[in-house]
CSV table of C-alpha atoms in Angstrom, one decimal:
chain,number,residue,atom,x,y,z
A,1,MET,CA,0.1,-0.1,0.0
A,2,LYS,CA,1.4,3.1,-0.7
A,3,VAL,CA,-0.3,6.7,0.4
A,4,LYS,CA,0.2,10.6,-0.9
A,5,VAL,CA,-0.6,13.4,1.8
A,6,GLU,CA,-0.9,16.6,0.7
A,7,LYS,CA,-2.5,19.9,1.8
A,8,VAL,CA,-5.8,21.0,0.8
A,9,GLU,CA,-5.2,24.5,-1.0
A,10,ASN,CA,-6.8,27.6,0.6
A,11,LYS,CA,-8.6,25.1,3.6
A,12,ALA,CA,-6.4,25.3,6.6
A,13,ASN,CA,-6.0,21.8,9.0
A,14,GLU,CA,-7.6,19.8,6.1
A,15,ILE,CA,-5.8,17.3,3.8
A,16,LYS,CA,-6.2,14.9,1.1
A,17,LEU,CA,-4.7,12.2,1.2
A,18,GLU,CA,-4.2,8.9,-2.3
A,19,PHE,CA,-3.9,5.6,-1.2
A,20,THR,CA,-2.8,2.9,-3.7
A,21,VAL,CA,-3.6,-0.5,-2.9
A,22,GLU,CA,-2.2,-3.7,-4.7
A,23,ALA,CA,-4.0,-5.2,-7.3
A,24,GLN,CA,-3.3,-8.5,-6.0
A,25,LYS,CA,-5.0,-7.5,-2.4
A,26,PHE,CA,-7.6,-6.1,-3.9
A,27,ASP,CA,-8.4,-9.1,-5.9
A,28,GLU,CA,-8.1,-11.0,-3.0
A,29,ALA,CA,-11.6,-9.0,-0.8
A,30,ILE,CA,-13.3,-9.7,-4.3
A,31,GLN,CA,-12.9,-13.5,-3.5
A,32,ASN,CA,-13.7,-12.7,0.0
A,33,VAL,CA,-17.0,-10.7,-0.5
A,34,TYR,CA,-17.9,-14.0,-3.2
A,35,LYS,CA,-17.0,-16.7,-0.7
A,36,LYS,CA,-19.4,-14.5,1.9
A,37,ASN,CA,-22.1,-13.8,-0.3
A,38,ALA,CA,-22.3,-17.5,-2.8
A,39,LYS,CA,-25.4,-18.9,-1.0
A,40,TYR,CA,-27.3,-15.9,-2.2
A,41,PHE,CA,-26.6,-16.5,-5.8
A,42,ASN,CA,-28.9,-18.9,-7.8
A,43,ILE,CA,-27.7,-19.4,-11.2
A,44,PRO,CA,-29.2,-22.9,-13.1
A,45,GLY,CA,-27.3,-25.7,-13.5
A,46,PHE,CA,-26.0,-25.0,-10.0
A,47,ARG,CA,-27.5,-26.0,-6.6
A,48,LYS,CA,-28.3,-22.4,-4.3
A,49,GLY,CA,-24.8,-21.3,-3.5
A,50,LYS,CA,-22.9,-23.5,-5.3
A,51,ALA,CA,-22.0,-21.7,-8.5
A,52,PRO,CA,-18.4,-21.2,-8.8
A,53,PHE,CA,-17.5,-17.4,-9.1
A,54,LYS,CA,-16.3,-17.5,-13.0
A,55,MET,CA,-20.6,-18.5,-13.2
A,56,VAL,CA,-21.2,-15.6,-10.9
A,57,GLU,CA,-19.1,-13.1,-13.2
A,58,LYS,CA,-20.3,-14.2,-16.1
A,59,THR,CA,-23.7,-13.7,-15.2
A,60,TYR,CA,-23.9,-11.0,-13.1
A,61,GLY,CA,-20.3,-9.5,-14.3
A,62,ILE,CA,-17.1,-8.6,-11.3
A,63,GLN,CA,-18.4,-5.2,-11.0
A,64,ILE,CA,-21.2,-6.8,-8.3
A,65,PHE,CA,-18.4,-7.4,-6.1
A,66,TYR,CA,-16.5,-4.0,-6.3
A,67,GLU,CA,-18.4,-2.2,-3.3
A,68,ASP,CA,-18.1,-4.0,-0.8
A,69,ALA,CA,-15.0,-5.9,-1.8
A,70,PHE,CA,-14.3,-1.5,-1.2
A,71,ASN,CA,-15.7,-1.7,1.9
A,72,GLU,CA,-13.7,-4.5,3.2
A,73,ILE,CA,-10.1,-3.6,2.7
A,74,ALA,CA,-11.0,0.6,2.5
A,75,GLY,CA,-11.5,0.9,6.4
A,76,GLU,CA,-8.4,-0.7,7.5
A,77,VAL,CA,-6.1,1.0,4.9
A,78,TYR,CA,-7.2,4.2,5.7
A,79,ALA,CA,-6.9,4.1,9.4
A,80,LYS,CA,-3.2,2.6,8.8
A,81,GLY,CA,-2.8,5.7,6.5
A,82,LEU,CA,-3.5,8.0,9.9
A,83,GLU,CA,-1.6,6.0,11.7
A,84,ASP,CA,1.7,5.7,10.1
A,85,ASN,CA,1.5,9.5,8.8
A,86,LYS,CA,0.9,9.8,12.5
A,87,ILE,CA,-2.3,12.1,11.3
A,88,GLU,CA,-5.0,13.0,13.9
A,89,ALA,CA,-8.1,13.1,11.7
A,90,VAL,CA,-11.2,15.3,13.4
A,91,SER,CA,-14.1,14.6,10.8
A,92,LYS,CA,-15.1,12.0,8.5
A,93,PRO,CA,-13.2,11.2,5.6
A,94,GLU,CA,-15.0,12.3,2.2
A,95,ILE,CA,-14.1,9.5,-0.2
A,96,ASP,CA,-13.2,9.3,-4.5
A,97,ILE,CA,-13.0,6.4,-5.7
A,98,VAL,CA,-10.1,7.0,-9.1
A,99,GLN,CA,-9.3,3.2,-10.3
A,100,ILE,CA,-11.4,0.5,-9.0
A,101,GLU,CA,-11.2,-2.7,-11.8
A,102,ALA,CA,-9.8,-6.6,-10.9
A,103,GLY,CA,-6.7,-7.2,-11.8
A,104,LYS,CA,-5.7,-3.7,-10.6
A,105,ASP,CA,-4.6,-1.1,-8.5
A,106,LEU,CA,-7.0,0.2,-6.5
A,107,ILE,CA,-6.1,3.8,-6.0
A,108,PHE,CA,-8.9,6.2,-3.7
A,109,THR,CA,-8.4,9.5,-2.4
A,110,ALA,CA,-9.8,10.7,1.2
A,111,VAL,CA,-10.2,14.2,2.4
A,112,VAL,CA,-9.8,14.6,6.0
A,113,GLN,CA,-9.9,17.6,8.4
A,114,THR,CA,-7.2,17.0,11.3
A,115,LYS,CA,-6.8,18.7,14.6
A,116,PRO,CA,-5.9,22.4,14.9
A,117,GLU,CA,-2.8,24.0,15.9
A,118,VAL,CA,-3.5,26.4,18.4
A,119,LYS,CA,-1.8,29.7,19.2
A,120,LEU,CA,-2.0,30.2,23.1
A,121,GLY,CA,-2.0,33.4,24.3
A,122,LYS,CA,-1.3,34.3,28.1
A,123,TYR,CA,-2.0,32.0,30.3
A,124,LYS,CA,0.0,32.0,33.4
A,125,GLY,CA,-0.9,35.1,35.9
A,126,ILE,CA,-4.5,36.5,34.3
A,127,GLU,CA,-6.8,37.8,36.5
A,128,ILE,CA,-10.2,36.9,37.5
A,129,LYS,CA,-12.5,37.6,40.1
A,130,LYS,CA,-13.2,36.2,43.6
A,131,VAL,CA,-16.3,33.9,43.9
A,132,GLU,CA,-17.5,33.7,47.4
A,133,TYR,CA,-21.6,32.7,48.3
A,134,ASN,CA,-22.8,33.2,51.8
A,135,VAL,CA,-24.9,31.1,53.7
A,136,SER,CA,-27.9,33.1,55.2
A,137,ASP,CA,-30.3,32.2,58.2
A,138,GLU,CA,-32.5,32.6,55.4
A,139,ASP,CA,-31.1,30.1,53.0
A,140,VAL,CA,-31.6,28.1,56.0
A,141,ASP,CA,-34.5,28.7,56.7
A,142,HIS,CA,-36.1,28.4,53.3
A,143,GLU,CA,-34.6,24.6,52.4
A,144,LEU,CA,-36.7,23.9,56.1
A,145,GLU,CA,-39.7,25.5,54.3
A,146,HIS,CA,-39.0,23.2,51.7
A,147,VAL,CA,-38.9,20.3,53.2
A,148,ALA,CA,-41.8,20.7,55.5
A,149,GLU,CA,-44.3,21.7,52.3
A,150,HIS,CA,-42.7,18.1,51.3
A,151,ASN,CA,-44.0,16.7,54.7
A,152,ALA,CA,-47.6,18.4,54.3
A,153,ARG,CA,-50.5,16.8,54.5
A,154,LEU,CA,-54.0,17.4,52.2
A,155,VAL,CA,-56.9,18.6,54.4
A,156,THR,CA,-60.8,18.9,52.9
A,157,VAL,CA,-62.4,22.5,53.0
A,158,GLU,CA,-65.6,22.7,53.5
A,159,SER,CA,-66.0,26.1,54.7
A,160,ARG,CA,-65.3,28.3,52.2
A,161,PRO,CA,-64.7,28.6,48.1
A,162,VAL,CA,-61.4,28.2,46.6
A,163,GLU,CA,-58.3,30.4,47.7
A,164,LYS,CA,-54.7,30.2,45.5
A,165,GLY,CA,-52.6,27.9,46.7
A,166,ASP,CA,-55.6,25.0,47.0
A,167,ILE,CA,-55.8,21.8,46.0
A,168,THR,CA,-58.8,21.1,43.7
A,169,ILE,CA,-60.5,18.1,42.4
A,170,ILE,CA,-62.4,18.8,39.0
A,171,ASP,CA,-64.1,17.4,36.0
A,172,PHE,CA,-63.5,19.7,32.7
A,173,GLU,CA,-64.1,19.2,29.2
A,174,GLY,CA,-63.1,21.8,26.9
A,175,PHE,CA,-64.3,23.0,23.4
A,176,VAL,CA,-63.4,24.9,20.4
A,177,ASP,CA,-66.2,26.5,18.4
A,178,GLY,CA,-68.8,24.2,20.0
A,179,LYS,CA,-66.8,21.4,19.6
A,180,ALA,CA,-65.1,19.4,22.1
A,181,PHE,CA,-61.6,18.6,21.3
A,182,GLU,CA,-59.2,15.7,21.4
A,183,GLY,CA,-57.5,16.2,24.8
A,184,GLY,CA,-59.4,18.4,26.4
A,185,LYS,CA,-61.2,16.1,29.0
A,186,ALA,CA,-60.5,14.8,32.2
A,187,GLU,CA,-62.2,13.3,35.2
A,188,ASN,CA,-61.4,14.2,38.9
A,189,HIS,CA,-58.4,15.7,37.6
A,190,GLU,CA,-55.8,16.7,40.6
A,191,LEU,CA,-54.7,20.5,40.2
A,192,GLU,CA,-53.1,23.1,42.5
A,193,ILE,CA,-54.3,26.9,42.0
A,194,GLY,CA,-51.8,29.1,41.2
A,195,SER,CA,-49.0,26.3,39.6
A,196,GLY,CA,-49.8,27.8,36.3
A,197,LYS,CA,-50.0,24.0,34.9
A,198,PHE,CA,-53.3,25.0,33.0
A,199,ILE,CA,-53.8,27.7,30.1
A,200,PRO,CA,-53.3,31.3,31.1
A,201,GLY,CA,-56.4,32.3,32.9
A,202,PHE,CA,-58.0,28.7,33.5
A,203,GLU,CA,-56.8,28.3,37.2
A,204,ASP,CA,-57.8,32.5,38.0
A,205,GLN,CA,-61.3,31.7,37.5
A,206,ILE,CA,-61.2,28.4,39.4
A,207,ILE,CA,-60.9,30.9,42.5
A,208,GLY,CA,-63.7,31.7,44.1
A,209,MET,CA,-65.7,28.3,42.9
A,210,LYS,CA,-67.5,26.1,45.9
A,211,THR,CA,-67.6,22.5,46.0
A,212,ASP,CA,-70.0,21.0,43.4
A,213,GLU,CA,-70.5,24.0,41.6
A,214,GLU,CA,-70.5,23.8,37.7
A,215,LYS,CA,-68.9,26.8,35.9
A,216,ASP,CA,-68.1,27.6,32.1
A,217,ILE,CA,-64.4,29.1,31.7
A,218,ASN,CA,-63.8,31.3,28.7
A,219,VAL,CA,-59.5,31.2,27.7
A,220,THR,CA,-57.5,31.5,25.0
A,221,PHE,CA,-54.6,29.3,23.7
A,222,PRO,CA,-51.5,30.7,23.8
A,223,GLU,CA,-50.4,31.3,19.8
A,224,ASP,CA,-47.3,28.9,20.5
A,225,TYR,CA,-49.4,26.5,22.0
A,226,PRO,CA,-47.8,23.2,21.2
A,227,ALA,CA,-51.0,21.3,19.7
A,228,LYS,CA,-50.6,23.9,16.7
A,229,GLU,CA,-54.2,23.7,15.9
A,230,LEU,CA,-55.3,24.8,18.9
A,231,GLY,CA,-52.8,27.8,19.1
A,232,GLY,CA,-55.0,31.4,19.3
A,233,LYS,CA,-58.0,29.8,19.3
A,234,ALA,CA,-60.5,31.3,21.9
A,235,ALA,CA,-62.5,27.9,23.8
A,236,ILE,CA,-65.0,27.0,26.6
A,237,PHE,CA,-64.2,25.0,29.3
A,238,LYS,CA,-67.2,23.4,31.2
A,239,VAL,CA,-65.6,22.5,34.9
A,240,LYS,CA,-67.0,21.2,38.0
A,241,LEU,CA,-65.7,21.7,41.1
A,242,HIS,CA,-65.8,18.2,43.5
A,243,GLU,CA,-63.4,18.6,46.7
A,244,ILE,CA,-61.2,21.6,47.8
A,245,LYS,CA,-58.4,20.4,50.1
A,246,LYS,CA,-55.6,22.9,51.3
A,247,LYS,CA,-52.4,22.0,51.9
A,248,GLU,CA,-51.3,21.6,55.9
A,249,LEU,CA,-47.9,22.4,56.5
A,250,PRO,CA,-46.2,20.6,59.9
A,251,GLU,CA,-44.8,23.4,62.3
A,252,ILE,CA,-41.0,23.3,62.6
A,253,ASN,CA,-39.3,22.5,65.6
A,254,ASP,CA,-37.8,19.5,67.6
A,255,GLU,CA,-40.5,17.4,67.1
A,256,PHE,CA,-40.4,17.7,63.3
A,257,ALA,CA,-36.6,17.2,62.9
A,258,LYS,CA,-37.2,14.4,64.8
A,259,ASP,CA,-39.7,13.2,61.8
A,260,ALA,CA,-37.8,14.5,59.3
A,261,SER,CA,-34.3,14.5,59.6
A,262,GLU,CA,-31.9,12.3,61.7
A,263,PHE,CA,-31.0,15.0,64.2
A,264,ASP,CA,-33.1,14.8,67.8
A,265,THR,CA,-33.4,18.7,68.1
A,266,LEU,CA,-33.8,22.0,65.1
A,267,ALA,CA,-30.7,23.6,66.1
A,268,ASP,CA,-28.5,20.7,65.3
A,269,TRP,CA,-30.3,20.2,62.0
A,270,LYS,CA,-30.2,23.9,60.6
A,271,LYS,CA,-26.3,23.5,61.6
A,272,SER,CA,-26.2,20.5,59.3
A,273,ILE,CA,-28.1,22.3,56.9
A,274,LYS,CA,-25.6,25.0,56.7
A,275,GLU,CA,-22.9,23.0,56.3
A,276,LYS,CA,-24.0,21.3,53.4
A,277,GLN,CA,-25.7,24.5,51.7
A,278,GLU,CA,-21.6,26.2,52.3
A,279,LYS,CA,-20.0,23.0,51.0
A,280,ALA,CA,-22.4,23.4,47.9
A,281,ASN,CA,-21.6,27.0,47.4
A,282,GLU,CA,-17.5,26.7,47.5
A,283,SER,CA,-18.4,23.9,45.0
A,284,LYS,CA,-20.2,26.3,43.2
A,285,ALA,CA,-18.0,29.5,43.7
A,286,LYS,CA,-14.7,26.8,42.4
A,287,PHE,CA,-16.5,25.8,39.5
A,288,GLU,CA,-17.5,29.3,38.5
A,289,MET,CA,-14.1,31.0,39.1
A,290,GLU,CA,-12.6,27.7,37.0
A,291,ASP,CA,-15.2,28.7,33.9
A,292,ALA,CA,-14.2,32.4,34.3
A,293,ALA,CA,-10.1,32.0,34.2
A,294,ILE,CA,-10.6,29.6,30.8
A,295,GLU,CA,-12.9,32.0,29.2
A,296,GLU,CA,-10.1,34.9,30.0
A,297,VAL,CA,-7.8,32.0,28.2
A,298,CYS,CA,-9.5,31.3,25.4
A,299,LYS,CA,-10.2,35.4,24.6
A,300,THR,CA,-6.1,35.3,24.3
A,301,SER,CA,-5.7,32.4,22.1
A,302,THR,CA,-6.4,31.9,18.4
A,303,VAL,CA,-7.3,28.8,16.7
A,304,ASP,CA,-9.1,27.8,13.4
A,305,ILE,CA,-11.4,25.1,14.0
A,306,PRO,CA,-12.4,22.7,11.5
A,307,SER,CA,-16.1,22.2,10.7
A,308,GLY,CA,-15.9,18.7,11.4
A,309,MET,CA,-15.1,19.2,15.2
A,310,ILE,CA,-18.1,21.7,15.5
A,311,GLU,CA,-20.7,18.8,13.9
A,312,THR,CA,-19.0,16.4,16.0
A,313,GLU,CA,-19.7,17.9,19.6
A,314,ILE,CA,-23.3,19.1,17.7
A,315,ASP,CA,-23.9,15.6,17.3
A,316,ASN,CA,-22.6,14.6,21.1
A,317,MET,CA,-24.8,17.7,22.7
A,318,GLU,CA,-27.9,16.4,20.1
A,319,GLN,CA,-27.3,12.3,22.0
A,320,ASP,CA,-27.4,13.7,25.5
A,321,ILE,CA,-30.1,15.7,24.8
A,322,SER,CA,-32.0,12.7,23.8
A,323,SER,CA,-30.4,10.1,26.1
A,324,ARG,CA,-32.4,12.7,28.7
A,325,LEU,CA,-35.7,12.7,26.8
A,326,SER,CA,-36.1,8.6,26.6
A,327,TYR,CA,-36.3,9.2,30.2
A,328,GLN,CA,-39.2,11.0,30.1
A,329,GLY,CA,-40.5,8.8,27.5
A,330,MET,CA,-40.3,10.9,24.7
A,331,LYS,CA,-38.0,10.7,20.9
A,332,LEU,CA,-35.9,13.7,19.9
A,333,GLU,CA,-38.2,13.8,16.9
A,334,GLN,CA,-41.7,14.6,18.7
A,335,TYR,CA,-39.7,17.0,21.1
A,336,LEU,CA,-39.0,18.6,17.7
A,337,GLN,CA,-42.6,18.7,16.6
A,338,MET,CA,-43.5,19.9,19.8
A,339,ILE,CA,-41.5,23.1,19.8
A,340,GLY,CA,-42.0,23.8,15.8
A,341,LYS,CA,-38.1,23.1,14.9
A,342,THR,CA,-36.9,21.0,12.0
A,343,LYS,CA,-33.5,18.8,13.0
A,344,GLN,CA,-31.5,21.5,11.4
A,345,GLU,CA,-32.8,24.5,13.3
A,346,PHE,CA,-32.1,22.5,16.6
A,347,ARG,CA,-28.7,21.7,15.6
A,348,ASP,CA,-27.7,25.6,14.6
A,349,GLU,CA,-28.7,26.6,17.8
A,350,TYR,CA,-26.1,24.6,19.2
A,351,LYS,CA,-23.5,25.7,16.7
A,352,GLU,CA,-22.5,28.6,18.7
A,353,GLN,CA,-22.2,26.6,22.1
A,354,ALA,CA,-20.6,23.9,20.0
A,355,GLU,CA,-17.6,25.9,19.0
A,356,LYS,CA,-17.3,27.6,22.2
A,357,GLN,CA,-16.7,24.2,23.9
A,358,VAL,CA,-14.3,23.0,21.2
A,359,LYS,CA,-12.0,26.1,21.3
A,360,ARG,CA,-12.2,25.4,25.6
A,361,SER,CA,-11.3,21.7,25.1
A,362,LEU,CA,-8.3,22.3,22.1
A,363,VAL,CA,-7.2,25.4,24.1
A,364,LEU,CA,-6.7,23.6,27.5
A,365,GLU,CA,-5.2,20.5,25.3
A,366,ALA,CA,-2.7,23.1,24.2
A,367,ILE,CA,-1.9,23.9,28.0
A,368,MET,CA,-1.5,20.5,29.3
A,369,LYS,CA,1.3,19.8,26.8
A,370,ASP,CA,2.7,23.4,27.1
A,371,THR,CA,3.2,22.8,30.5
A,372,LYS,CA,4.0,18.8,30.3
A,373,ILE,CA,1.1,18.3,32.6
A,374,GLU,CA,1.3,14.6,34.4
A,375,VAL,CA,-0.7,12.6,36.2
A,376,THR,CA,1.2,9.2,37.9
A,377,ASP,CA,-0.7,5.5,37.9
A,378,GLU,CA,-1.3,5.7,41.6
A,379,GLU,CA,-3.4,8.8,40.6
A,380,ILE,CA,-5.6,7.0,37.9
A,381,GLU,CA,-6.2,4.1,40.3
A,382,GLU,CA,-7.2,6.3,43.1
A,383,LYS,CA,-9.8,7.8,40.5
A,384,ILE,CA,-10.6,4.3,38.9
A,385,LYS,CA,-11.4,3.3,43.4
A,386,GLU,CA,-13.6,6.5,43.6
A,387,MET,CA,-15.4,6.0,40.4
A,388,ALA,CA,-16.0,2.0,41.3
A,389,LYS,CA,-17.3,3.0,44.5
A,390,MET,CA,-19.4,5.5,43.2
A,391,TYR,CA,-21.8,3.6,40.7
A,392,GLY,CA,-21.8,0.2,43.2
A,393,GLN,CA,-19.1,-1.8,41.0
A,394,LYS,CA,-15.4,-3.7,42.3
A,395,GLU,CA,-12.8,-2.2,41.7
A,396,GLU,CA,-11.3,-5.8,40.1
A,397,GLU,CA,-14.0,-5.4,37.6
A,398,VAL,CA,-13.4,-2.0,36.2
A,399,LYS,CA,-9.4,-0.9,36.9
A,400,ASP,CA,-8.5,-2.9,33.8
A,401,ASN,CA,-10.4,-1.6,31.5
A,402,PRO,CA,-8.2,0.3,28.9
A,403,ASN,CA,-11.1,2.5,27.6
A,404,LEU,CA,-11.9,3.8,31.1
A,405,ARG,CA,-8.7,4.4,32.1
A,406,LYS,CA,-7.3,6.2,29.4
A,407,TYR,CA,-10.8,8.3,30.0
A,408,VAL,CA,-9.6,8.8,33.9
A,409,GLU,CA,-5.9,10.1,33.0
A,410,GLU,CA,-7.2,12.7,30.5
A,411,SER,CA,-10.0,14.0,32.7
A,412,LEU,CA,-7.3,14.6,35.8
A,413,LYS,CA,-4.6,15.6,32.7
A,414,THR,CA,-7.5,18.4,32.4
A,415,GLU,CA,-8.5,18.8,35.9
A,416,LYS,CA,-4.6,19.8,36.9
A,417,THR,CA,-4.3,21.9,33.8
A,418,ILE,CA,-7.4,24.2,35.6
A,419,HIS,CA,-6.4,23.9,38.8
A,420,PHE,CA,-2.5,24.9,37.0
A,421,ILE,CA,-4.6,28.2,35.5
A,422,VAL,CA,-6.2,29.5,38.3
A,423,ASP,CA,-3.5,28.4,41.0
A,424,ASN,CA,-1.1,31.0,38.1
A,425,ALA,CA,-4.4,33.7,38.3
A,426,LYS,CA,-4.1,36.8,39.9
A,427,VAL,CA,-7.5,36.6,42.3
A,428,LYS,CA,-9.2,39.9,42.6
């Protein structure tokens, strides 16, 4: 195999590789494809799958094997060409077949984008603002109120009409232009008044209703309502109120502390909450200072980012969003339809964010190399041990995984690089 490498004119970080594969190797690939697919050929005079190669070639033409034969060897040839020439590709190759014929050398080209060079700016002695978050008594009280809300019990109200904050049990059916519409009907539906879960104006008109009262509620669907056929339309909902409930919050005292926490006194519980909030605030402040430091370094560094790296980052973002949607029982296509966007519009929205993320990664990698940051085997093993414990796995089950080890090594290097930038920064 021969490989010729040349830069693509007027295209930064883009190269063209020309591969020449010996005729013998391509012919062997054709024979391999024939053997794999022989069972599918049905030629008169031969049992199915038993026709010799020459008869298949005569009946169908040898060209029938070319595409599969090319695919059989191109991947291996391409990967070896990159490895031998120490090329770090960051995009899918654009393949063009120059010559493909039995008995002749296979010649094809691959145009690919490569990792760009970063021109680092100042990364030692940059200026960043100190970030601090204090925990107030109000913050602690807010957390306690949240727990109390979670532990509230519902009691039925019979002596008064609906007020904001009440939980109501209602039947409803919606009509547009006098006709009931799909999804507009429910019985014994639980609705918290003031939650904003219904169409604007609906919940406000429930306020003042009494148990067993029936009422027509007039609303207008928002223009951007997910069900497009209802967007902007006026609607009437026939509503019947069955029951009014209100939340009864527990008193926040020592007894509540014993019931809702691991502590015997409210004072000890408050102390614990404050310590946890302080720890969370420290992590938040640390993250924001690190983020600001990376942002500052990126401002003074320049890099011509290949489009392939940005597209790959968008692919990763899309996959992440798809995974999160799947936990909610929804596909990305359904979500896009609901928000009224095409796949391309969705991807375009993430382009700027993806470009920013790629630049940050490239700049950090360049600083890592410039400062010769390394991690020890002990540090890697300690991190793997920590991860195994976090995910409930045995250390011996994961410690010899080469992919995990490589991931941990790169993560630790990146972490050390960020610490290096912050430690050498001037904090105002």
